[in-house]
mmCIF file with all atom_site columns, C-alpha atoms in Angstrom:
data_model
loop_
_atom_site.group_PDB
_atom_site.id
_atom_site.type_symbol
_atom_site.label_atom_id
_atom_site.label_alt_id
_atom_site.label_comp_id
_atom_site.label_asym_id
_atom_site.label_entity_id
_atom_site.label_seq_id
_atom_site.pdbx_PDB_ins_code
_atom_site.Cartn_x
_atom_site.Cartn_y
_atom_site.Cartn_z
_atom_site.occupancy
_atom_site.B_iso_or_equiv
_atom_site.pdbx_formal_charge
_atom_site.auth_seq_id
_atom_site.auth_comp_id
_atom_site.auth_asym_id
_atom_site.auth_atom_id
_atom_site.pdbx_PDB_model_num
ATOM 1   C CA . MET T 1 1   ? 249.149 97.438  206.671 1.00 0.00 ? 1   MET T CA 1
ATOM 2   C CA . GLY T 1 2   ? 252.819 96.400  206.547 1.00 0.00 ? 2   GLY T CA 1
ATOM 3   C CA . ILE T 1 3   ? 255.121 97.168  203.631 1.00 0.00 ? 3   ILE T CA 1
ATOM 4   C CA . ARG T 1 4   ? 255.287 93.503  202.603 1.00 0.00 ? 4   ARG T CA 1
ATOM 5   C CA . LYS T 1 5   ? 251.500 93.180  202.674 1.00 0.00 ? 5   LYS T CA 1
ATOM 6   C CA . LYS T 1 6   ? 251.133 96.341  200.578 1.00 0.00 ? 6   LYS T CA 1
ATOM 7   C CA . ARG T 1 7   ? 253.581 94.970  197.998 1.00 0.00 ? 7   ARG T CA 1
ATOM 8   C CA . ASN T 1 8   ? 251.764 91.656  197.871 1.00 0.00 ? 8   ASN T CA 1
ATOM 9   C CA . PHE T 1 9   ? 248.445 93.454  197.478 1.00 0.00 ? 9   PHE T CA 1
ATOM 10  C CA . ARG T 1 10  ? 249.774 95.608  194.657 1.00 0.00 ? 10  ARG T CA 1
ATOM 11  C CA . ARG T 1 11  ? 251.273 92.573  192.957 1.00 0.00 ? 11  ARG T CA 1
ATOM 12  C CA . LYS T 1 12  ? 247.998 90.665  193.237 1.00 0.00 ? 12  LYS T CA 1
ATOM 13  C CA . PHE T 1 13  ? 246.082 93.722  192.041 1.00 0.00 ? 13  PHE T CA 1
ATOM 14  C CA . LYS T 1 14  ? 248.356 94.058  188.999 1.00 0.00 ? 14  LYS T CA 1
ATOM 15  C CA . ILE T 1 15  ? 248.032 90.366  188.238 1.00 0.00 ? 15  ILE T CA 1
ATOM 16  C CA . ASN T 1 16  ? 244.263 90.449  188.661 1.00 0.00 ? 16  ASN T CA 1
ATOM 17  C CA . ASN T 1 17  ? 244.049 93.645  186.610 1.00 0.00 ? 17  ASN T CA 1
ATOM 18  C CA . LYS T 1 18  ? 246.123 92.015  183.858 1.00 0.00 ? 18  LYS T CA 1
ATOM 19  C CA . LYS T 1 19  ? 243.921 88.927  183.949 1.00 0.00 ? 19  LYS T CA 1
ATOM 20  C CA . ASN T 1 20  ? 240.824 91.109  183.786 1.00 0.00 ? 20  ASN T CA 1
ATOM 21  C CA . LYS T 1 21  ? 242.207 92.931  180.747 1.00 0.00 ? 21  LYS T CA 1
ATOM 22  C CA . GLU T 1 22  ? 243.046 89.633  179.073 1.00 0.00 ? 22  GLU T CA 1
ATOM 23  C CA . LEU T 1 23  ? 239.583 88.357  179.912 1.00 0.00 ? 23  LEU T CA 1
ATOM 24  C CA . LEU T 1 24  ? 237.960 91.500  178.497 1.00 0.00 ? 24  LEU T CA 1
ATOM 25  C CA . GLN T 1 25  ? 240.070 91.228  175.349 1.00 0.00 ? 25  GLN T CA 1
ATOM 26  C CA . SER T 1 26  ? 239.061 87.588  174.957 1.00 0.00 ? 26  SER T CA 1
ATOM 27  C CA . LEU T 1 27  ? 235.405 88.431  175.466 1.00 0.00 ? 27  LEU T CA 1
ATOM 28  C CA . SER T 1 28  ? 235.655 91.293  172.968 1.00 0.00 ? 28  SER T CA 1
ATOM 29  C CA . LEU T 1 29  ? 237.278 88.983  170.434 1.00 0.00 ? 29  LEU T CA 1
ATOM 30  C CA . ILE T 1 30  ? 234.555 86.389  170.980 1.00 0.00 ? 30  ILE T CA 1
ATOM 31  C CA . LEU T 1 31  ? 231.861 89.027  170.492 1.00 0.00 ? 31  LEU T CA 1
ATOM 32  C CA . VAL T 1 32  ? 233.504 90.322  167.302 1.00 0.00 ? 32  VAL T CA 1
ATOM 33  C CA . LEU T 1 33  ? 233.868 86.802  165.945 1.00 0.00 ? 33  LEU T CA 1
ATOM 34  C CA . SER T 1 34  ? 230.249 86.083  166.830 1.00 0.00 ? 34  SER T CA 1
ATOM 35  C CA . PHE T 1 35  ? 229.081 89.131  164.885 1.00 0.00 ? 35  PHE T CA 1
ATOM 36  C CA . VAL T 1 36  ? 231.309 88.258  161.921 1.00 0.00 ? 36  VAL T CA 1
ATOM 37  C CA . VAL T 1 37  ? 230.235 84.614  161.840 1.00 0.00 ? 37  VAL T CA 1
ATOM 38  C CA . GLY T 1 38  ? 226.615 85.633  162.366 1.00 0.00 ? 38  GLY T CA 1
ATOM 39  C CA . GLY T 1 39  ? 226.863 88.125  159.525 1.00 0.00 ? 39  GLY T CA 1
ATOM 40  C CA . ILE T 1 40  ? 228.426 85.556  157.197 1.00 0.00 ? 40  ILE T CA 1
ATOM 41  C CA . TYR T 1 41  ? 225.747 83.025  158.130 1.00 0.00 ? 41  TYR T CA 1
ATOM 42  C CA . THR T 1 42  ? 223.002 85.600  157.507 1.00 0.00 ? 42  THR T CA 1
ATOM 43  C CA . VAL T 1 43  ? 224.433 86.458  154.073 1.00 0.00 ? 43  VAL T CA 1
ATOM 44  C CA . TYR T 1 44  ? 224.740 82.735  153.310 1.00 0.00 ? 44  TYR T CA 1
ATOM 45  C CA . GLU T 1 45  ? 221.146 82.132  154.388 1.00 0.00 ? 45  GLU T CA 1
ATOM 46  C CA . ASN T 1 46  ? 219.914 85.102  152.333 1.00 0.00 ? 46  ASN T CA 1
ATOM 47  C CA . LYS T 1 47  ? 221.706 83.795  149.253 1.00 0.00 ? 47  LYS T CA 1
ATOM 48  C CA . ASN T 1 48  ? 220.240 80.336  149.806 1.00 0.00 ? 48  ASN T CA 1
ATOM 49  C CA . TYR T 1 49  ? 216.786 81.861  150.188 1.00 0.00 ? 49  TYR T CA 1
ATOM 50  C CA . GLU T 1 50  ? 217.219 83.875  146.992 1.00 0.00 ? 50  GLU T CA 1
ATOM 51  C CA . LYS T 1 51  ? 218.335 80.740  145.140 1.00 0.00 ? 51  LYS T CA 1
ATOM 52  C CA . LYS T 1 52  ? 215.301 78.825  146.402 1.00 0.00 ? 52  LYS T CA 1
ATOM 53  C CA . ILE T 1 53  ? 212.940 81.621  145.314 1.00 0.00 ? 53  ILE T CA 1
ATOM 54  C CA . ALA T 1 54  ? 214.607 81.799  141.889 1.00 0.00 ? 54  ALA T CA 1
ATOM 55  C CA . LYS T 1 55  ? 214.271 78.022  141.524 1.00 0.00 ? 55  LYS T CA 1
ATOM 56  C CA . ILE T 1 56  ? 210.585 78.123  142.486 1.00 0.00 ? 56  ILE T CA 1
ATOM 57  C CA . GLU T 1 57  ? 209.939 80.951  140.011 1.00 0.00 ? 57  GLU T CA 1
ATOM 58  C CA . SER T 1 58  ? 211.787 79.014  137.311 1.00 0.00 ? 58  SER T CA 1
ATOM 59  C CA . LEU T 1 59  ? 209.671 75.914  137.992 1.00 0.00 ? 59  LEU T CA 1
ATOM 60  C CA . LYS T 1 60  ? 206.494 77.997  137.832 1.00 0.00 ? 60  LYS T CA 1
ATOM 61  C CA . ILE T 1 61  ? 207.510 79.379  134.439 1.00 0.00 ? 61  ILE T CA 1
ATOM 62  C CA . GLU T 1 62  ? 208.260 75.884  133.141 1.00 0.00 ? 62  GLU T CA 1
ATOM 63  C CA . GLU T 1 63  ? 204.887 74.643  134.408 1.00 0.00 ? 63  GLU T CA 1
ATOM 64  C CA . GLU T 1 64  ? 203.141 77.501  132.602 1.00 0.00 ? 64  GLU T CA 1
ATOM 65  C CA . LYS T 1 65  ? 204.987 76.651  129.400 1.00 0.00 ? 65  LYS T CA 1
ATOM 66  C CA . ILE T 1 66  ? 204.044 72.984  129.628 1.00 0.00 ? 66  ILE T CA 1
ATOM 67  C CA . LYS T 1 67  ? 200.433 73.989  130.253 1.00 0.00 ? 67  LYS T CA 1
ATOM 68  C CA . PHE T 1 68  ? 200.479 76.201  127.154 1.00 0.00 ? 68  PHE T CA 1
ATOM 69  C CA . ILE T 1 69  ? 201.743 73.294  125.044 1.00 0.00 ? 69  ILE T CA 1
ATOM 70  C CA . LYS T 1 70  ? 199.057 70.994  126.463 1.00 0.00 ? 70  LYS T CA 1
ATOM 71  C CA . ASP T 1 71  ? 196.351 73.587  125.810 1.00 0.00 ? 71  ASP T CA 1
ATOM 72  C CA . ILE T 1 72  ? 197.050 73.710  122.061 1.00 0.00 ? 72  ILE T CA 1
ATOM 73  C CA . GLU T 1 73  ? 198.432 70.216  121.457 1.00 0.00 ? 73  GLU T CA 1
ATOM 74  C CA . LYS T 1 74  ? 195.129 68.515  120.591 1.00 0.00 ? 74  LYS T CA 1
ATOM 75  C CA . GLU T 1 75  ? 194.083 71.137  118.033 1.00 0.00 ? 75  GLU T CA 1
ATOM 76  C CA . ALA T 1 76  ? 197.567 71.100  116.490 1.00 0.00 ? 76  ALA T CA 1
ATOM 77  C CA . GLU T 1 77  ? 197.205 67.343  115.940 1.00 0.00 ? 77  GLU T CA 1
ATOM 78  C CA . SER T 1 78  ? 193.706 67.726  114.500 1.00 0.00 ? 78  SER T CA 1
ATOM 79  C CA . SER T 1 79  ? 194.870 70.511  112.195 1.00 0.00 ? 79  SER T CA 1
ATOM 80  C CA . TYR T 1 80  ? 197.743 68.354  110.928 1.00 0.00 ? 80  TYR T CA 1
ATOM 81  C CA . LYS T 1 81  ? 195.343 65.627  109.797 1.00 0.00 ? 81  LYS T CA 1
ATOM 82  C CA . GLU T 1 82  ? 193.387 68.146  107.736 1.00 0.00 ? 82  GLU T CA 1
ATOM 83  C CA . TYR T 1 83  ? 196.096 70.458  106.413 1.00 0.00 ? 83  TYR T CA 1
ATOM 84  C CA . GLY T 1 84  ? 199.426 68.645  106.741 1.00 0.00 ? 84  GLY T CA 1
ATOM 85  C CA . VAL T 1 85  ? 201.377 71.000  109.016 1.00 0.00 ? 85  VAL T CA 1
ATOM 86  C CA . LEU T 1 86  ? 203.173 68.949  111.674 1.00 0.00 ? 86  LEU T CA 1
ATOM 87  C CA . PRO T 1 87  ? 201.973 69.531  115.264 1.00 0.00 ? 87  PRO T CA 1
ATOM 88  C CA . SER T 1 88  ? 205.529 70.324  116.387 1.00 0.00 ? 88  SER T CA 1
ATOM 89  C CA . ILE T 1 89  ? 205.745 73.058  113.743 1.00 0.00 ? 89  ILE T CA 1
ATOM 90  C CA . THR T 1 90  ? 202.371 74.542  114.672 1.00 0.00 ? 90  THR T CA 1
ATOM 91  C CA . ILE T 1 91  ? 203.177 74.544  118.398 1.00 0.00 ? 91  ILE T CA 1
ATOM 92  C CA . SER T 1 92  ? 206.700 75.932  117.994 1.00 0.00 ? 92  SER T CA 1
ATOM 93  C CA . GLN T 1 93  ? 205.383 78.707  115.745 1.00 0.00 ? 93  GLN T CA 1
ATOM 94  C CA . ALA T 1 94  ? 202.679 79.519  118.293 1.00 0.00 ? 94  ALA T CA 1
ATOM 95  C CA . ILE T 1 95  ? 205.314 79.704  121.051 1.00 0.00 ? 95  ILE T CA 1
ATOM 96  C CA . LEU T 1 96  ? 207.623 81.908  119.017 1.00 0.00 ? 96  LEU T CA 1
ATOM 97  C CA . GLU T 1 97  ? 205.032 84.234  117.512 1.00 0.00 ? 97  GLU T CA 1
ATOM 98  C CA . SER T 1 98  ? 202.952 84.747  120.672 1.00 0.00 ? 98  SER T CA 1
ATOM 99  C CA . GLY T 1 99  ? 205.623 84.580  123.374 1.00 0.00 ? 99  GLY T CA 1
ATOM 100 C CA . TRP T 1 100 ? 204.012 81.517  124.937 1.00 0.00 ? 100 TRP T CA 1
ATOM 101 C CA . GLY T 1 101 ? 200.585 83.096  124.545 1.00 0.00 ? 101 GLY T CA 1
ATOM 102 C CA . GLN T 1 102 ? 201.570 86.190  126.542 1.00 0.00 ? 102 GLN T CA 1
ATOM 103 C CA . SER T 1 103 ? 201.809 88.783  123.755 1.00 0.00 ? 103 SER T CA 1
ATOM 104 C CA . GLU T 1 104 ? 199.414 91.726  123.773 1.00 0.00 ? 104 GLU T CA 1
ATOM 105 C CA . LEU T 1 105 ? 197.969 90.619  120.436 1.00 0.00 ? 105 LEU T CA 1
ATOM 106 C CA . THR T 1 106 ? 197.254 87.077  121.625 1.00 0.00 ? 106 THR T CA 1
ATOM 107 C CA . LYS T 1 107 ? 195.638 88.260  124.849 1.00 0.00 ? 107 LYS T CA 1
ATOM 108 C CA . ILE T 1 108 ? 193.156 90.569  123.109 1.00 0.00 ? 108 ILE T CA 1
ATOM 109 C CA . SER T 1 109 ? 192.469 88.535  119.962 1.00 0.00 ? 109 SER T CA 1
ATOM 110 C CA . ASN T 1 110 ? 193.525 84.873  120.486 1.00 0.00 ? 110 ASN T CA 1
ATOM 111 C CA . ASN T 1 111 ? 195.777 85.425  117.458 1.00 0.00 ? 111 ASN T CA 1
ATOM 112 C CA . LEU T 1 112 ? 198.745 83.122  118.084 1.00 0.00 ? 112 LEU T CA 1
ATOM 113 C CA . PHE T 1 113 ? 200.552 83.640  114.802 1.00 0.00 ? 113 PHE T CA 1
ATOM 114 C CA . GLY T 1 114 ? 200.362 87.353  114.084 1.00 0.00 ? 114 GLY T CA 1
ATOM 115 C CA . ILE T 1 115 ? 198.287 86.900  110.930 1.00 0.00 ? 115 ILE T CA 1
ATOM 116 C CA . LYS T 1 116 ? 197.127 90.278  109.658 1.00 0.00 ? 116 LYS T CA 1
ATOM 117 C CA . ALA T 1 117 ? 193.573 91.086  108.589 1.00 0.00 ? 117 ALA T CA 1
ATOM 118 C CA . ASP T 1 118 ? 193.794 91.996  104.898 1.00 0.00 ? 118 ASP T CA 1
ATOM 119 C CA . GLU T 1 119 ? 190.914 92.468  102.448 1.00 0.00 ? 119 GLU T CA 1
ATOM 120 C CA . ARG T 1 120 ? 190.393 88.702  102.227 1.00 0.00 ? 120 ARG T CA 1
ATOM 121 C CA . TRP T 1 121 ? 189.559 88.447  105.932 1.00 0.00 ? 121 TRP T CA 1
ATOM 122 C CA . LYS T 1 122 ? 185.817 88.680  106.645 1.00 0.00 ? 122 LYS T CA 1
ATOM 123 C CA . GLY T 1 123 ? 185.939 88.204  110.397 1.00 0.00 ? 123 GLY T CA 1
ATOM 124 C CA . GLU T 1 124 ? 186.644 90.560  113.289 1.00 0.00 ? 124 GLU T CA 1
ATOM 125 C CA . ASN T 1 125 ? 189.950 92.364  113.654 1.00 0.00 ? 125 ASN T CA 1
ATOM 126 C CA . VAL T 1 126 ? 191.963 94.324  116.202 1.00 0.00 ? 126 VAL T CA 1
ATOM 127 C CA . GLU T 1 127 ? 194.347 97.206  115.616 1.00 0.00 ? 127 GLU T CA 1
ATOM 128 C CA . VAL T 1 128 ? 197.709 96.886  117.346 1.00 0.00 ? 128 VAL T CA 1
ATOM 129 C CA . SER T 1 129 ? 201.009 98.755  117.197 1.00 0.00 ? 129 SER T CA 1
ATOM 130 C CA . THR T 1 130 ? 203.675 96.694  115.465 1.00 0.00 ? 130 THR T CA 1
ATOM 131 C CA . SER T 1 131 ? 207.225 97.224  114.234 1.00 0.00 ? 131 SER T CA 1
ATOM 132 C CA . GLU T 1 132 ? 208.076 97.547  110.556 1.00 0.00 ? 132 GLU T CA 1
ATOM 133 C CA . ASN T 1 133 ? 211.605 97.770  109.140 1.00 0.00 ? 133 ASN T CA 1
ATOM 134 C CA . TYR T 1 134 ? 213.016 96.841  112.582 1.00 0.00 ? 134 TYR T CA 1
ATOM 135 C CA . SER T 1 135 ? 212.356 100.200 114.289 1.00 0.00 ? 135 SER T CA 1
ATOM 136 C CA . ASP T 1 136 ? 209.318 101.954 112.793 1.00 0.00 ? 136 ASP T CA 1
ATOM 137 C CA . GLN T 1 137 ? 206.148 101.555 114.868 1.00 0.00 ? 137 GLN T CA 1
ATOM 138 C CA . VAL T 1 138 ? 202.903 101.472 112.877 1.00 0.00 ? 138 VAL T CA 1
ATOM 139 C CA . MET T 1 139 ? 199.304 100.533 113.614 1.00 0.00 ? 139 MET T CA 1
ATOM 140 C CA . ALA T 1 140 ? 198.154 97.392  111.809 1.00 0.00 ? 140 ALA T CA 1
ATOM 141 C CA . LYS T 1 141 ? 194.993 95.286  111.731 1.00 0.00 ? 141 LYS T CA 1
ATOM 142 C CA . PHE T 1 142 ? 195.184 91.665  112.831 1.00 0.00 ? 142 PHE T CA 1
ATOM 143 C CA . ARG T 1 143 ? 192.693 88.833  112.705 1.00 0.00 ? 143 ARG T CA 1
ATOM 144 C CA . LYS T 1 144 ? 190.649 88.222  115.828 1.00 0.00 ? 144 LYS T CA 1
ATOM 145 C CA . TYR T 1 145 ? 189.451 84.749  116.857 1.00 0.00 ? 145 TYR T CA 1
ATOM 146 C CA . ASN T 1 146 ? 186.979 83.377  119.365 1.00 0.00 ? 146 ASN T CA 1
ATOM 147 C CA . SER T 1 147 ? 189.537 80.884  120.690 1.00 0.00 ? 147 SER T CA 1
ATOM 148 C CA . LEU T 1 148 ? 193.129 79.703  120.375 1.00 0.00 ? 148 LEU T CA 1
ATOM 149 C CA . ASN T 1 149 ? 191.848 76.617  118.557 1.00 0.00 ? 149 ASN T CA 1
ATOM 150 C CA . ASP T 1 150 ? 190.268 78.832  115.888 1.00 0.00 ? 150 ASP T CA 1
ATOM 151 C CA . SER T 1 151 ? 193.617 80.589  115.488 1.00 0.00 ? 151 SER T CA 1
ATOM 152 C CA . ILE T 1 152 ? 195.441 77.278  114.998 1.00 0.00 ? 152 ILE T CA 1
ATOM 153 C CA . ARG T 1 153 ? 192.986 76.065  112.378 1.00 0.00 ? 153 ARG T CA 1
ATOM 154 C CA . ASP T 1 154 ? 193.039 79.359  110.482 1.00 0.00 ? 154 ASP T CA 1
ATOM 155 C CA . HIS T 1 155 ? 196.835 79.380  110.547 1.00 0.00 ? 155 HIS T CA 1
ATOM 156 C CA . ALA T 1 156 ? 197.000 75.965  108.870 1.00 0.00 ? 156 ALA T CA 1
ATOM 157 C CA . LYS T 1 157 ? 194.368 77.036  106.350 1.00 0.00 ? 157 LYS T CA 1
ATOM 158 C CA . PHE T 1 158 ? 196.326 80.242  105.664 1.00 0.00 ? 158 PHE T CA 1
ATOM 159 C CA . LEU T 1 159 ? 199.461 78.231  104.870 1.00 0.00 ? 159 LEU T CA 1
ATOM 160 C CA . LYS T 1 160 ? 197.544 75.766  102.690 1.00 0.00 ? 160 LYS T CA 1
ATOM 161 C CA . GLU T 1 161 ? 195.820 78.459  100.636 1.00 0.00 ? 161 GLU T CA 1
ATOM 162 C CA . ASN T 1 162 ? 198.955 80.531  100.095 1.00 0.00 ? 162 ASN T CA 1
ATOM 163 C CA . PRO T 1 163 ? 200.736 78.975  97.077  1.00 0.00 ? 163 PRO T CA 1
ATOM 164 C CA . ARG T 1 164 ? 204.250 80.043  98.061  1.00 0.00 ? 164 ARG T CA 1
ATOM 165 C CA . TYR T 1 165 ? 204.339 77.555  100.955 1.00 0.00 ? 165 TYR T CA 1
ATOM 166 C CA . ALA T 1 166 ? 203.497 74.611  98.706  1.00 0.00 ? 166 ALA T CA 1
ATOM 167 C CA . GLU T 1 167 ? 206.034 75.885  96.171  1.00 0.00 ? 167 GLU T CA 1
ATOM 168 C CA . HIS T 1 168 ? 208.769 75.758  98.804  1.00 0.00 ? 168 HIS T CA 1
ATOM 169 C CA . GLY T 1 169 ? 207.868 72.205  99.831  1.00 0.00 ? 169 GLY T CA 1
ATOM 170 C CA . LEU T 1 170 ? 206.135 72.783  103.158 1.00 0.00 ? 170 LEU T CA 1
ATOM 171 C CA . PHE T 1 171 ? 203.577 70.011  102.702 1.00 0.00 ? 171 PHE T CA 1
ATOM 172 C CA . LYS T 1 172 ? 206.072 67.605  101.156 1.00 0.00 ? 172 LYS T CA 1
ATOM 173 C CA . GLY T 1 173 ? 208.255 67.833  104.239 1.00 0.00 ? 173 GLY T CA 1
ATOM 174 C CA . LYS T 1 174 ? 207.781 64.759  106.410 1.00 0.00 ? 174 LYS T CA 1
ATOM 175 C CA . ASP T 1 175 ? 209.820 65.913  109.407 1.00 0.00 ? 175 ASP T CA 1
ATOM 176 C CA . TYR T 1 176 ? 209.995 69.082  111.478 1.00 0.00 ? 176 TYR T CA 1
ATOM 177 C CA . LYS T 1 177 ? 213.389 70.170  110.150 1.00 0.00 ? 177 LYS T CA 1
ATOM 178 C CA . SER T 1 178 ? 212.309 70.178  106.509 1.00 0.00 ? 178 SER T CA 1
ATOM 179 C CA . GLN T 1 179 ? 209.014 71.925  107.288 1.00 0.00 ? 179 GLN T CA 1
ATOM 180 C CA . ALA T 1 180 ? 210.779 74.561  109.414 1.00 0.00 ? 180 ALA T CA 1
ATOM 181 C CA . GLN T 1 181 ? 213.192 75.253  106.572 1.00 0.00 ? 181 GLN T CA 1
ATOM 182 C CA . ALA T 1 182 ? 210.338 75.444  104.051 1.00 0.00 ? 182 ALA T CA 1
ATOM 183 C CA . LEU T 1 183 ? 208.621 78.115  106.175 1.00 0.00 ? 183 LEU T CA 1
ATOM 184 C CA . GLU T 1 184 ? 211.827 80.147  106.273 1.00 0.00 ? 184 GLU T CA 1
ATOM 185 C CA . ASP T 1 185 ? 212.451 79.739  102.541 1.00 0.00 ? 185 ASP T CA 1
ATOM 186 C CA . ALA T 1 186 ? 208.884 80.818  101.763 1.00 0.00 ? 186 ALA T CA 1
ATOM 187 C CA . GLY T 1 187 ? 209.416 84.027  103.737 1.00 0.00 ? 187 GLY T CA 1
ATOM 188 C CA . TYR T 1 188 ? 207.086 83.409  106.670 1.00 0.00 ? 188 TYR T CA 1
ATOM 189 C CA . SER T 1 189 ? 209.496 85.419  108.826 1.00 0.00 ? 189 SER T CA 1
ATOM 190 C CA . THR T 1 190 ? 212.335 87.832  108.060 1.00 0.00 ? 190 THR T CA 1
ATOM 191 C CA . LYS T 1 191 ? 214.163 87.222  111.368 1.00 0.00 ? 191 LYS T CA 1
ATOM 192 C CA . LYS T 1 192 ? 217.950 87.415  110.921 1.00 0.00 ? 192 LYS T CA 1
ATOM 193 C CA . ASN T 1 193 ? 221.017 87.297  113.155 1.00 0.00 ? 193 ASN T CA 1
ATOM 194 C CA . GLU T 1 194 ? 223.747 89.942  113.412 1.00 0.00 ? 194 GLU T CA 1
ATOM 195 C CA . GLN T 1 195 ? 225.461 88.490  110.354 1.00 0.00 ? 195 GLN T CA 1
ATOM 196 C CA . GLY T 1 196 ? 222.294 88.926  108.308 1.00 0.00 ? 196 GLY T CA 1
ATOM 197 C CA . GLU T 1 197 ? 221.577 85.191  108.118 1.00 0.00 ? 197 GLU T CA 1
ATOM 198 C CA . ALA T 1 198 ? 217.997 83.916  108.261 1.00 0.00 ? 198 ALA T CA 1
ATOM 199 C CA . ILE T 1 199 ? 217.384 82.157  111.595 1.00 0.00 ? 199 ILE T CA 1
ATOM 200 C CA . TYR T 1 200 ? 213.644 81.392  111.680 1.00 0.00 ? 200 TYR T CA 1
ATOM 201 C CA . ALA T 1 201 ? 214.062 77.682  110.910 1.00 0.00 ? 201 ALA T CA 1
ATOM 202 C CA . ASP T 1 202 ? 216.793 77.325  113.549 1.00 0.00 ? 202 ASP T CA 1
ATOM 203 C CA . MET T 1 203 ? 214.602 79.043  116.149 1.00 0.00 ? 203 MET T CA 1
ATOM 204 C CA . LEU T 1 204 ? 211.715 76.658  115.478 1.00 0.00 ? 204 LEU T CA 1
ATOM 205 C CA . ILE T 1 205 ? 213.985 73.612  115.515 1.00 0.00 ? 205 ILE T CA 1
ATOM 206 C CA . ASP T 1 206 ? 215.570 74.734  118.800 1.00 0.00 ? 206 ASP T CA 1
ATOM 207 C CA . LEU T 1 207 ? 212.151 75.020  120.473 1.00 0.00 ? 207 LEU T CA 1
ATOM 208 C CA . ILE T 1 208 ? 211.006 71.670  119.101 1.00 0.00 ? 208 ILE T CA 1
ATOM 209 C CA . GLU T 1 209 ? 214.095 69.854  120.357 1.00 0.00 ? 209 GLU T CA 1
ATOM 210 C CA . ARG T 1 210 ? 214.240 71.667  123.712 1.00 0.00 ? 210 ARG T CA 1
ATOM 211 C CA . TYR T 1 211 ? 210.657 70.688  124.584 1.00 0.00 ? 211 TYR T CA 1
ATOM 212 C CA . ASN T 1 212 ? 210.570 67.371  122.673 1.00 0.00 ? 212 ASN T CA 1
ATOM 213 C CA . LEU T 1 213 ? 207.668 68.589  120.543 1.00 0.00 ? 213 LEU T CA 1
ATOM 214 C CA . ASN T 1 214 ? 208.627 66.145  117.797 1.00 0.00 ? 214 ASN T CA 1
ATOM 215 C CA . LEU T 1 215 ? 207.253 63.362  120.020 1.00 0.00 ? 215 LEU T CA 1
ATOM 216 C CA . ILE T 1 216 ? 203.778 64.757  119.295 1.00 0.00 ? 216 ILE T CA 1
ATOM 217 C CA . ASP T 1 217 ? 204.223 64.336  115.515 1.00 0.00 ? 217 ASP T CA 1
#
């Protein structure tokens, strides 16, 4: 091979080698970008999937809540006609006191309102651990019912027969706000906020307005 041919060959080899390196670098960059973009897309898809699952779970919970309201709505209306406690008040109390019917007490006794079994109670009872003075856990007896409807009716009867509720204007109240306040004033619950202010009426009103329970009244 002549000197000129050797030089041309070397020059072509260097050029080709340089092009090959550039090509390899380009391919490497493309591969890296592909992995990065693919990773970002996967993370994005995972987040979207998680959001969809969370939304489905949220819808399921809302459906269960609506079902709970429907399950006790009719008896709450019937009880109102006999005892005078607005359906929205009865339902909101049942939601609050039983955790939408999911509390341990409600599951084993159909007791929606946490009414205890004192000496006046002649029916069945269950013994459940409950908190007293915010932190002390004690065993207490609670009324047991055959159905949620029985619990609703007994709750209204309990309020009617206890004079302090009439004294605080529960049955004179013609709207849910006044009846909720009467329950708080009569001491149905001792729930307070961090400032020591009674909040039971506000909690009932919030539930009633959030789920439009006043439309049942």
